[in-house]
XYZ file of C-alpha atoms in Angstrom:
705
model
C -1.540 -29.755 24.059
C -0.815 -27.251 26.927
C 2.477 -25.862 27.701
C 3.428 -24.709 30.974
C 7.020 -23.721 31.057
C 6.009 -19.872 31.212
C 8.135 -17.068 31.868
C 8.654 -15.740 35.335
C 10.284 -12.266 34.384
C 10.742 -9.690 32.032
C 14.610 -10.751 31.407
C 12.309 -13.803 30.421
C 11.000 -12.047 27.518
C 13.996 -9.929 26.460
C 15.687 -13.172 25.977
C 13.025 -14.642 24.001
C 12.825 -11.483 21.954
C 16.892 -11.419 21.238
C 16.315 -15.170 20.036
C 13.839 -14.298 17.537
C 15.713 -11.209 16.492
C 18.874 -13.637 15.862
C 16.764 -15.715 13.827
C 15.783 -12.359 12.077
C 19.364 -11.665 11.324
C 20.488 -15.481 10.199
C 20.200 -14.804 6.843
C 22.420 -17.539 5.787
C 20.004 -20.587 7.095
C 17.016 -19.657 4.902
C 14.599 -21.889 6.848
C 15.381 -20.629 9.676
C 15.119 -16.801 7.921
C 11.896 -17.516 6.540
C 9.977 -19.031 9.655
C 11.113 -15.960 11.794
C 10.006 -13.399 9.078
C 6.588 -15.187 8.844
C 6.179 -15.290 12.446
C 7.355 -11.766 12.880
C 4.492 -10.163 10.658
C 1.543 -12.370 11.759
C 0.845 -11.886 15.073
C -1.958 -10.130 16.533
C -0.458 -9.027 19.823
C 3.209 -7.618 19.924
C 5.186 -7.503 23.157
C 7.467 -3.951 22.800
C 10.738 -3.557 24.651
C 13.595 -1.505 24.424
C 16.573 -3.349 23.891
C 19.988 -1.355 23.195
C 17.993 1.517 22.803
C 16.176 -0.072 20.108
C 12.148 -0.835 19.830
C 11.827 -4.218 19.728
C 8.703 -6.135 19.037
C 7.678 -10.035 19.207
C 4.503 -11.593 18.929
C 3.327 -12.246 22.341
C 2.946 -16.042 22.124
C 6.464 -16.428 21.192
C 7.450 -14.484 24.158
C 5.319 -16.305 26.556
C 7.440 -19.507 27.353
C 10.832 -19.717 29.173
C 13.782 -19.986 26.885
C 11.672 -20.926 23.407
C 12.685 -21.582 20.213
C 12.091 -22.245 16.719
C 11.812 -25.873 17.586
C 9.768 -25.551 20.601
C 7.501 -22.953 19.282
C 6.859 -25.383 16.114
C 6.417 -28.259 18.298
C 3.854 -26.832 20.231
C 3.394 -22.965 20.527
C 1.033 -23.384 23.385
C -2.601 -21.134 24.332
C -2.569 -17.710 23.331
C -5.025 -16.457 26.358
C -2.684 -18.349 28.719
C 0.746 -16.411 28.054
C -1.443 -13.165 27.845
C -2.607 -13.942 31.305
C 1.060 -13.995 32.402
C 2.248 -11.007 30.573
C -0.035 -9.000 32.393
C 1.835 -9.343 35.458
C 4.356 -7.053 33.654
C 2.788 -5.517 30.878
C -0.105 -3.262 29.669
C -1.912 -3.653 26.515
C -2.555 -0.552 24.513
C -3.288 0.394 20.538
C -1.854 3.194 18.834
C -1.245 4.388 15.555
C 2.163 5.660 16.404
C 3.414 2.593 17.629
C 1.501 1.054 14.370
C 4.024 3.255 12.360
C 7.271 2.376 14.238
C 6.073 -1.146 13.672
C 5.712 -0.929 9.763
C 9.262 0.743 9.794
C 10.810 -2.338 11.515
C 8.915 -4.654 9.542
C 10.516 -2.724 6.386
C 14.059 -3.529 7.699
C 12.958 -7.300 6.663
C 10.954 -6.533 3.361
C 7.663 -7.136 5.264
C 4.361 -5.151 6.027
C 1.533 -5.632 7.797
C -1.724 -4.289 9.212
C -2.360 -2.401 12.796
C -1.953 -4.275 15.592
C -2.516 -4.112 19.320
C 0.660 -4.160 21.916
C 1.637 -5.008 25.123
C 4.332 -2.091 26.501
C 5.723 -2.636 30.031
C 3.679 -1.317 32.873
C 6.718 1.554 34.151
C 6.262 3.062 30.508
C 3.954 5.191 28.381
C 3.729 5.038 24.648
C 5.641 8.480 24.599
C 8.290 7.027 26.829
C 9.062 4.086 24.067
C 8.439 6.886 21.030
C 11.518 8.445 22.191
C 13.385 5.540 20.841
C 11.918 5.992 17.623
C 14.221 3.279 15.223
C 14.044 5.975 12.115
C 14.407 9.043 13.987
C 17.298 10.099 11.688
C 14.705 10.129 8.888
C 12.996 13.533 10.538
C 15.816 14.847 13.072
C 15.419 18.248 14.063
C 19.718 19.004 14.155
C 20.300 21.007 11.202
C 23.681 20.563 11.525
C 25.617 17.078 10.844
C 22.343 16.001 9.137
C 23.576 14.906 5.754
C 27.228 14.176 4.563
C 28.703 13.883 1.252
C 31.838 11.709 0.809
C 34.221 10.245 -1.961
C 35.814 6.988 -0.971
C 39.351 6.601 -2.116
C 42.859 6.343 -1.537
C 44.871 9.727 -1.679
C 47.806 10.193 -4.243
C 50.457 8.853 -2.610
C 49.471 6.319 -0.412
C 49.778 3.410 -2.992
C 47.100 0.668 -2.677
C 44.178 0.578 -5.109
C 40.747 2.945 -5.410
C 37.999 2.018 -3.482
C 34.929 1.007 -5.519
C 32.181 2.409 -3.382
C 29.550 0.920 -5.113
C 30.439 -2.897 -4.972
C 30.689 -1.920 -0.905
C 27.262 -1.065 -1.362
C 26.550 -4.441 -2.975
C 27.795 -6.217 -0.311
C 25.342 -8.625 1.838
C 25.695 -6.218 4.387
C 26.237 -3.115 2.865
C 29.190 -0.868 4.007
C 30.972 2.333 3.166
C 34.634 2.930 4.220
C 37.610 5.312 3.606
C 41.739 4.272 3.300
C 43.239 3.508 6.694
C 45.375 6.517 6.611
C 45.638 8.819 9.921
C 44.443 12.206 8.601
C 41.550 14.284 9.454
C 39.081 12.667 6.931
C 39.402 9.432 8.322
C 38.690 10.467 11.821
C 35.547 12.448 10.637
C 34.387 9.343 9.186
C 34.588 7.108 12.043
C 32.844 9.963 14.540
C 29.938 10.488 12.150
C 26.626 9.774 14.431
C 24.651 6.219 13.713
C 21.763 7.717 12.110
C 23.013 10.604 9.806
C 22.723 10.291 6.026
C 25.471 10.066 3.583
C 25.472 10.698 0.146
C 28.360 8.025 -1.577
C 29.455 9.645 -4.678
C 32.326 9.149 -7.160
C 33.644 12.688 -8.036
C 30.295 14.726 -9.010
C 28.139 11.309 -9.696
C 25.831 10.338 -6.784
C 25.852 6.810 -6.460
C 23.742 5.929 -3.634
C 21.818 7.591 -0.154
C 22.601 5.776 2.798
C 21.665 6.074 6.362
C 24.871 5.309 9.199
C 23.921 2.067 11.399
C 26.719 0.682 12.446
C 29.792 1.761 14.409
C 33.525 1.860 13.119
C 34.772 -1.653 12.786
C 37.268 -4.348 10.813
C 36.413 -7.795 9.102
C 39.292 -10.195 8.082
C 36.955 -10.707 4.839
C 36.453 -7.386 3.865
C 40.282 -6.549 4.578
C 41.302 -8.939 1.871
C 38.955 -7.606 -0.522
C 39.345 -3.755 0.029
C 43.149 -3.824 1.455
C 42.765 -2.764 5.125
C 39.939 -0.120 5.035
C 38.163 1.541 7.764
C 34.217 0.980 6.765
C 30.884 1.070 9.006
C 27.690 -0.419 7.853
C 24.632 1.406 6.517
C 21.289 0.746 5.166
C 20.816 1.762 1.556
C 17.849 4.437 1.115
C 18.144 4.857 -3.015
C 20.184 4.453 -5.566
C 20.849 7.275 -8.079
C 19.602 5.802 -11.030
C 15.994 5.769 -9.360
C 16.606 9.674 -9.009
C 17.757 12.439 -10.476
C 21.833 13.223 -10.588
C 22.903 16.193 -9.072
C 24.881 19.068 -11.633
C 28.599 18.287 -12.492
C 29.587 21.182 -10.278
C 27.551 20.773 -7.023
C 30.228 18.216 -5.239
C 33.852 18.938 -5.690
C 36.564 16.364 -6.305
C 38.017 14.817 -3.161
C 35.909 16.059 -0.487
C 34.584 14.798 2.666
C 32.129 16.539 4.837
C 28.853 17.621 6.680
C 26.729 19.672 4.472
C 25.106 22.615 6.377
C 21.553 23.717 5.536
C 22.563 26.726 3.702
C 24.316 24.648 1.176
C 23.019 23.158 -2.121
C 24.147 20.156 -1.315
C 22.089 19.771 1.970
C 18.753 20.748 -0.075
C 19.806 18.194 -2.820
C 20.286 15.451 -0.552
C 17.128 16.737 1.681
C 15.032 17.033 -1.733
C 16.227 13.533 -2.894
C 15.294 12.146 1.200
C 12.100 13.351 0.691
C 11.483 11.881 -2.743
C 12.751 8.552 -1.063
C 10.356 8.860 2.006
C 7.350 9.893 -0.640
C 8.431 7.299 -3.027
C 8.723 4.337 -0.297
C 5.173 5.092 0.695
C 3.761 4.257 -2.525
C 6.100 1.347 -2.928
C 4.882 -0.275 0.619
C 1.654 0.163 -0.593
C 1.924 -1.168 -3.723
C 3.680 -4.340 -1.841
C 0.861 -4.526 0.523
C -1.752 -4.381 -2.260
C 0.100 -7.300 -4.279
C -0.135 -9.355 -0.909
C -3.379 -8.850 0.256
C -5.289 -8.039 -2.772
C -7.307 -5.387 -1.094
C -5.916 -2.243 0.640
C -8.364 0.870 2.217
C -6.708 4.068 2.324
C -8.300 6.101 5.222
C -7.652 9.363 6.436
C -9.363 13.059 7.261
C -10.675 15.063 4.216
C -7.653 16.507 2.039
C -4.786 13.872 3.339
C -4.450 12.454 -0.411
C -5.844 9.512 -0.205
C -7.586 9.392 -3.766
C -4.876 11.590 -4.776
C -2.575 8.559 -4.040
C -4.454 5.873 -5.806
C -3.200 6.680 -9.248
C 0.389 6.357 -8.235
C -0.260 3.012 -5.798
C -1.589 1.432 -9.122
C 0.895 1.932 -11.465
C 3.749 0.522 -9.005
C 0.934 -2.360 -8.594
C 0.928 -2.948 -12.295
C 4.706 -2.924 -12.993
C 4.933 0.780 -14.459
C 8.456 2.155 -13.901
C 9.184 4.144 -16.843
C 7.277 7.048 -15.158
C 8.533 9.404 -12.707
C 6.209 9.136 -9.721
C 7.769 12.601 -8.406
C 5.723 14.372 -11.412
C 1.838 13.797 -10.544
C 1.152 15.177 -14.168
C 3.158 12.529 -15.862
C 1.469 9.706 -13.415
C -1.804 10.976 -14.620
C -1.481 10.861 -18.148
C -0.382 6.988 -17.626
C -3.090 6.467 -15.563
C -5.525 7.899 -18.067
C -3.700 5.784 -21.083
C -4.821 2.348 -19.001
C -7.965 3.426 -17.811
C -10.754 0.934 -18.475
C -8.389 -1.781 -19.542
C -5.811 -2.081 -16.780
C -7.187 0.451 -13.998
C -11.057 0.941 -13.438
C -12.295 3.463 -11.359
C -15.681 3.634 -9.328
C -17.427 5.532 -6.643
C -19.901 3.561 -3.924
C -22.879 5.635 -2.675
C -25.929 4.489 -1.013
C -27.879 3.728 -4.211
C -25.398 1.503 -5.373
C -26.248 -2.301 -5.787
C -25.240 -5.529 -7.192
C -27.380 -4.976 -10.256
C -24.608 -2.028 -10.705
C -21.513 -3.469 -9.152
C -21.560 -7.001 -10.502
C -24.020 -7.851 -13.087
C -28.248 -6.812 -13.592
C -30.880 -7.104 -15.736
C -30.979 -4.217 -18.008
C -33.666 -3.107 -20.636
C -33.031 -3.763 -24.513
C -35.313 -2.305 -26.935
C -36.275 -4.972 -29.740
C -36.319 -3.335 -33.277
C -37.768 -5.270 -36.588
C -36.002 -5.445 -40.018
C -37.194 -1.235 -40.492
C -35.545 -0.391 -36.913
C -38.884 0.262 -35.755
C -39.318 -0.727 -31.871
C -41.313 -3.742 -31.069
C -40.745 -4.699 -27.594
C -38.491 -4.695 -24.468
C -36.075 -7.754 -23.337
C -34.511 -7.568 -20.164
C -30.630 -9.167 -20.550
C -27.790 -9.608 -18.202
C -25.195 -6.746 -18.379
C -21.649 -6.863 -16.318
C -20.874 -4.056 -13.810
C -17.728 -2.894 -13.465
C -16.840 -5.376 -11.064
C -17.212 -7.967 -13.402
C -15.578 -5.766 -16.398
C -12.808 -5.391 -14.273
C -12.379 -9.151 -13.425
C -12.778 -10.092 -17.374
C -9.769 -7.626 -18.064
C -7.329 -9.379 -16.510
C -7.410 -11.975 -19.050
C -8.613 -9.897 -22.329
C -6.269 -9.134 -24.441
C -7.653 -5.648 -26.342
C -5.473 -6.362 -28.979
C -7.507 -8.919 -30.517
C -11.043 -8.117 -31.454
C -13.313 -10.612 -29.852
C -16.243 -10.087 -31.976
C -13.760 -10.646 -35.370
C -12.565 -13.808 -33.583
C -16.372 -15.007 -33.533
C -16.830 -14.293 -37.247
C -13.569 -16.237 -37.876
C -14.430 -18.805 -35.852
C -18.057 -19.431 -37.507
C -16.299 -20.134 -40.875
C -14.001 -23.071 -39.130
C -17.087 -24.819 -37.930
C -19.311 -24.095 -41.150
C -20.998 -26.945 -41.764
C -22.199 -30.226 -39.398
C -18.877 -32.007 -41.095
C -16.690 -29.160 -39.648
C -18.258 -29.451 -36.007
C -15.634 -28.894 -32.817
C -16.033 -30.601 -29.677
C -15.534 -28.064 -27.016
C -15.779 -28.531 -23.222
C -18.644 -26.884 -21.126
C -17.816 -24.095 -18.402
C -17.412 -26.753 -15.678
C -15.442 -29.067 -17.795
C -17.336 -31.881 -16.457
C -18.765 -32.882 -20.222
C -18.503 -31.415 -23.778
C -20.583 -30.019 -26.778
C -20.723 -30.155 -30.493
C -20.875 -26.813 -32.122
C -21.434 -25.929 -35.764
C -22.689 -23.095 -38.157
C -24.786 -23.768 -40.789
C -24.136 -20.703 -43.566
C -26.981 -17.811 -43.471
C -28.153 -18.826 -39.873
C -28.260 -16.250 -37.311
C -27.874 -18.914 -34.742
C -24.852 -21.648 -33.950
C -26.313 -25.142 -33.396
C -24.898 -27.012 -30.289
C -25.766 -29.906 -28.666
C -24.386 -31.913 -25.829
C -21.894 -34.739 -26.505
C -24.254 -37.232 -24.189
C -27.115 -36.459 -26.553
C -28.730 -38.472 -28.689
C -32.058 -37.564 -30.716
C -34.243 -39.554 -33.407
C -34.192 -36.608 -35.098
C -30.662 -36.678 -36.814
C -27.308 -35.924 -36.160
C -27.302 -32.395 -37.042
C -30.708 -31.961 -34.529
C -30.144 -28.606 -32.304
C -32.014 -28.731 -29.461
C -30.465 -25.647 -28.165
C -29.566 -22.816 -30.884
C -27.225 -20.139 -29.831
C -28.146 -16.589 -31.027
C -24.709 -15.092 -32.873
C -25.430 -11.354 -32.052
C -26.029 -12.301 -28.569
C -22.899 -14.180 -28.156
C -20.903 -11.121 -29.438
C -22.531 -9.062 -26.580
C -22.080 -11.831 -23.936
C -18.319 -11.322 -25.391
C -18.154 -7.749 -24.771
C -19.661 -7.814 -21.611
C -22.897 -5.721 -22.709
C -25.363 -8.179 -23.193
C -26.409 -12.225 -22.832
C -28.025 -14.823 -24.811
C -30.571 -15.336 -22.488
C -31.625 -18.853 -23.600
C -28.412 -20.432 -23.244
C -26.203 -18.562 -21.440
C -23.470 -21.386 -20.330
C -23.237 -22.494 -23.772
C -22.879 -19.521 -24.917
C -19.935 -18.823 -22.622
C -18.360 -22.240 -23.451
C -18.830 -20.907 -27.093
C -16.807 -17.673 -25.943
C -13.963 -19.310 -23.921
C -13.598 -21.769 -26.849
C -13.120 -18.837 -29.561
C -10.715 -17.122 -26.765
C -8.489 -20.526 -26.273
C -8.417 -20.741 -30.544
C -7.395 -17.130 -31.114
C -5.279 -16.728 -27.762
C -6.943 -13.410 -26.584
C -6.735 -14.506 -23.095
C -3.894 -13.103 -21.055
C -3.512 -13.336 -17.447
C -2.577 -9.465 -16.756
C -2.795 -7.592 -13.597
C -5.901 -5.322 -13.198
C -6.682 -2.586 -10.440
C -10.138 -1.604 -9.174
C -10.177 1.773 -7.447
C -13.051 2.229 -5.584
C -13.411 5.707 -3.772
C -15.553 6.449 -0.373
C -15.551 2.527 -0.075
C -17.764 3.108 3.195
C -20.382 4.791 1.753
C -21.931 1.868 -0.145
C -24.052 -0.849 1.304
C -21.468 -3.624 1.128
C -23.385 -6.526 1.732
C -25.975 -4.979 -0.835
C -22.886 -4.349 -3.302
C -20.868 -7.447 -3.274
C -23.269 -9.725 -2.189
C -22.010 -13.730 -2.381
C -18.841 -12.164 -4.120
C -17.721 -11.169 -0.863
C -16.056 -14.469 -0.183
C -14.290 -14.356 -3.230
C -12.066 -11.364 -2.674
C -10.111 -13.446 -0.177
C -6.492 -13.818 -1.840
C -6.740 -17.670 -0.869
C -10.592 -17.974 -2.076
C -9.440 -16.636 -5.870
C -8.585 -18.869 -8.897
C -4.955 -19.429 -8.031
C -5.800 -19.477 -4.491
C -5.079 -22.455 -2.245
C -8.797 -22.677 -1.823
C -10.493 -21.345 -5.091
C -14.075 -20.733 -5.182
C -16.309 -20.465 -8.039
C -20.125 -19.479 -7.739
C -22.884 -19.532 -10.645
C -23.944 -15.604 -11.163
C -27.824 -15.035 -10.487
C -28.379 -13.601 -13.730
C -26.233 -14.536 -16.250
C -26.060 -18.221 -14.762
C -22.103 -18.631 -15.601
C -19.715 -19.938 -13.366
C -17.609 -17.038 -11.989
C -14.481 -16.828 -10.110
C -12.396 -13.670 -9.119
C -8.833 -13.727 -10.652
C -5.570 -13.660 -8.269
C -4.328 -10.716 -10.289
C -7.615 -8.523 -9.835
C -6.314 -5.952 -6.760
C -8.437 -3.868 -4.989
C -8.028 -0.020 -3.915
C -10.753 1.880 -1.453
C -10.538 5.028 -0.048
C -12.551 5.908 3.145
C -13.007 9.421 4.658
C -12.610 8.901 8.833
C -14.723 11.512 9.377
C -17.512 10.488 7.525
C -20.206 9.228 9.509
C -21.183 6.357 7.345
C -18.031 4.788 8.136
C -19.843 2.335 10.743
C -21.531 0.592 8.398
C -18.516 -0.985 6.645
C -19.128 -4.208 7.640
C -16.607 -6.352 9.740
C -16.787 -8.910 6.602
C -15.413 -6.433 4.090
C -12.681 -5.396 7.108
C -11.292 -8.403 7.220
C -10.134 -8.826 3.631
C -8.799 -5.206 3.631
C -5.398 -3.950 4.759
C -5.929 -0.658 6.000
C -2.933 2.527 5.511
C -3.577 5.644 7.175
C -2.529 8.806 5.424
C -2.295 11.543 8.015
C -1.743 15.187 7.211
C 1.567 16.165 6.998
C 2.745 19.984 7.129
C 5.748 18.731 5.214
C 4.080 18.637 2.293
C 2.471 22.094 2.470
C 6.231 22.881 2.853
C 7.311 21.374 0.098
C 4.537 22.681 -2.065
C 5.137 26.327 -1.588
C 9.277 25.563 -2.093
C 8.457 24.268 -5.533
C 6.606 27.016 -6.129
C 8.981 29.980 -4.798
C 6.708 31.653 -2.217
C 8.551 31.666 1.039
C 5.958 34.613 2.341
C 2.654 32.419 1.809
C 4.367 29.392 2.704
C 5.115 30.645 6.321
C 1.376 32.109 6.658
C 0.488 28.700 5.364
C 2.516 26.442 7.869
C 1.306 28.847 10.796
C -2.551 28.126 10.093
C -1.874 24.304 9.613
C -0.214 24.475 13.020
C -2.742 26.694 14.667
C -5.697 24.770 13.423
C -3.647 21.462 14.550
C -3.479 22.590 17.835
C -6.867 23.772 18.106
C -8.042 20.239 17.031
C -5.692 18.554 19.218
C -6.690 20.483 22.235
C -7.759 17.703 25.036
C -10.646 20.019 25.876
C -12.169 19.753 22.283
C -11.552 16.089 21.652
C -14.135 14.133 22.402
C -15.600 10.593 21.470
C -13.683 8.222 19.319
C -12.054 10.590 16.894
C -8.134 11.565 17.488
C -6.161 14.316 15.673
C -5.648 12.042 12.881
C -9.172 11.027 11.904
C -9.775 14.689 12.065
C -6.856 17.229 11.117
C -7.965 18.874 8.073
C -5.665 17.732 5.577
C -2.691 19.432 4.181
C -4.217 20.065 0.908
C -6.786 22.445 2.076
C -3.237 24.591 2.712
C -1.819 24.589 -0.565
C -2.794 27.704 -3.010
C -1.361 29.350 -5.699
C -1.872 32.754 -4.458
C -2.956 34.340 -0.712
C -6.599 34.985 -1.987
C -6.967 31.275 -3.112
C -5.848 30.431 -0.034
C -8.100 32.864 1.910
C -11.029 31.488 -0.139
C -9.661 27.755 0.811
C -9.749 28.833 4.608
C -13.343 30.489 4.408
C -15.072 28.165 2.413
C -13.274 24.560 2.805
C -11.747 24.652 6.178
C -13.534 26.872 8.479
C -17.081 24.955 7.422
C -15.281 21.401 7.907
C -14.681 22.616 11.299
C -17.979 24.206 12.423
C -19.706 20.528 11.053
C -17.259 19.143 13.645
C -18.649 21.287 16.155
C -22.278 21.040 15.416
C -22.133 17.589 15.296
C -20.594 17.100 18.926
C -17.098 15.946 17.449
C -15.191 18.716 18.606
C -16.658 20.246 22.006
C -15.687 24.282 21.779
C -17.423 26.993 23.132
C -19.013 29.298 20.917
C -17.004 32.459 21.914
C -13.731 30.215 21.106
C -15.321 28.996 17.955
C -16.283 32.596 16.524
C -12.257 33.896 17.755
C -10.750 31.212 15.889
C -13.071 31.607 12.866
C -12.366 35.198 12.524
C -8.421 34.763 13.058
C -8.441 32.244 10.275
C -10.689 33.874 8.040
C -7.789 36.924 8.018
C -4.778 33.928 7.395
C -3.942 34.724 11.474
C -3.523 32.244 14.254
C -5.787 32.737 17.321
C -4.355 34.766 20.011
C -2.976 32.443 22.766
C -4.402 33.012 26.481
C -0.914 33.486 28.667
C -2.073 31.180 31.141
C -1.868 28.113 28.527
C 0.515 29.292 25.882
C 3.634 27.096 27.590
C 1.457 23.895 27.209
C 0.294 24.848 23.378
C 3.688 25.134 22.359
C 4.709 21.988 24.117
C 2.031 19.932 22.388
C 3.117 21.555 18.908
C 7.075 20.463 19.686
C 5.806 17.123 20.417
C 3.704 16.421 17.604
C 6.543 17.815 15.335
C-alpha cells in the first residue's frame, strides 16, 4: 500500500532524524531501542544532516514521510523510489569512503557495524563541509595543548563528605566523571575542559580508565543523592586499564588535576594508550563484523597490513583474550599454534579450482600384500574448505581411528549389531562386524533378503572408512553409508565439538570464484548455514555425501585494490561478504620509528610518505576509477631498520610499483616529472616543489592529515 504523506521541507527531514535519534537513546524501552538500532544499521541510502554540530544519519525511507514514527513506519514503510524522488529536491546523492568512516564511528556509539553505503547530502553542502564536523575529531586533534588531561576524583581533606568512587561513576548507565563541589581552581578547570578532550581517570598513580568528555557540566538529582553534591560530566569510555599496561607508580602525582603538555611523560603514556585502543578497536570491530556477517574481505593497496591484520582478527573472533595484541610476535605464536585445528590459511590463484578447494578425485596407488604397486584408483579427497568445515565439529583430543576400532569391538558379531540413522535421517541401517574381516557388514533396516539375516549387500571397507573420517579419501562404493557409520562413531565417543573455526583466503580476488566455490556459493550466506533461518545442504559430486556449511565457520579474505584482476570478483561473492578498507597510515610509520628510537630516520620516512602521497593524489596524475586510498603505497614499505634498508625499499619496491601504475595508465605522469620524482626518492629526498603550485600542494597535505 502506497504512502503519500511525503516531507515538504528539509525541516521535516531534520524532525524525523531527531525522532530516530530519540529512539536510539531510549534504552529503557528495549523493544523501541532494538527496532531503532535495526533500522539505523540496515538502510541502503542514508540522509545526512548536521544537527547541533553533529553529523546525523538516517535511512532515507524513514525520513521521507512527514512526522514519521516507529508505529507509522512499521505499519507502512512506503516505497523507497518515491521517497528518493522527493529527496532530490533538497539533497544530492554521493558515495564516499570518508563518509563511510564517519558512519561507522556513529554506528559504533550503539555497538553496531555495517558495510559501505550511499548518502544524500544537502544541496548546499559538500562532503568536505560535512567532514569539518567529524563526530570523533577528538581522536585526531591537531591541538597539542589541552588534548589530554589526567585527574583524580576525590574530596580534599577538611572538606568533609566521602571519597568519590570514580570507577563506580563510570559504571553508571550513562558514565560520568566528577569532582567535589567546592570553589577552587580544580573545580573551575574541570568545568571548562572542552568537549572532545581525552581524560585519564585514576586513583593515585593507578589508572582506571581512559575517557572522552562528551557532555557539559550539569547536575542530576539521582546522582546527587548517591555522590553527595557532585559536579560531573558525561563521558564515553574508550578503554579500561585492565586491558592495558599500568603506568609507573611515580608517573602521576597524588591529588593532581591538570592538562598534559606534549613534552610530559603523562602525555606520552596517554597518547600511546589511545593509539593502542584505536588499533585494537579496529581489530575488535572487524571481529564483531565477522561474527555477524560470517564473511569479510579486507581490501586496500599493497602494504596496508591486510594479511598482517588477519591473524589478530582471527584470534579475536575465536574468543582468544590471553594475548597481548600489541605484540605481533605473541599474536603470531598463538596463531601458529591453532593452524589446521581452528585456523586454516590458503591463497587463491588463477589455476585453483573446486577439486582443490572443496573436494576432488585424487589418484591412489593400490599395492599387494608385499607392497608392490598393482594399479591406480581415483578416490575423493577433501580440500581445505571442507576440512575447515569439518574442523568445527572435530575434537582433536580424540583419535577418530582409535574410536572406530573401539566401536568395531562393540558391534562384533551379528547378535551385537547396532541400528544407526542414515545421513538424511529418513531411514536407518544395521551395522555389525565379523572379527577378522576387512569390511563392516551393513544392510538397510527396510531390506529383506532370502539369503538370511546376516546377508550383507553393501559391505564397507574399514581402511577406507578411516581415510574418509580423516578427510584423506573415501569408501568409494558406499560413501553415504560410510559417512553414516562415521557419524555414529562420533556420537558414541563424543568426538563432535561445536567450536569456531576461521578460514583465511589471501588474494581472494585472484581466483575464479565460480570455478572454486561451485554450488557452495549459496551456502556461504549466514541464513543458509546449518543453524541459519533457512539451512541448505547439498550432495557433493564426488563423495556423494550431504554437506552444509556450519554457522561457526568464519571466512576472512584479503583483496588488493590495485590488482587488475579485482574485476573478476563476481557479484554473487560480493553480496555475501562485508568489505573493510585498510588505508595507508602515516601514524603507523611514526609509531614504528618511535619504538625503534630513530627520530632521524623517522623524519626521512614520514617526509617520503607525505611526498609520495601528494604525488599520487595530485589531480593531474589520478585518472580512471582509482582513488588515493586504492593507490597510495602502504605504510609497511616505509618501515625499515636502517637507512640502507629504507633506500632499498624505495628503489626496488616503491618506485617499481608506482612505475607500473604509470605504465598501465592508472597514473598520468609526464616522463620528465616521473624521472625527477624517482631520482629524488631514490636519494631519500622529497621532490623540489615548483613555486607556482607550492601553496596548493601544502594545502592538499594539510587537508589529508
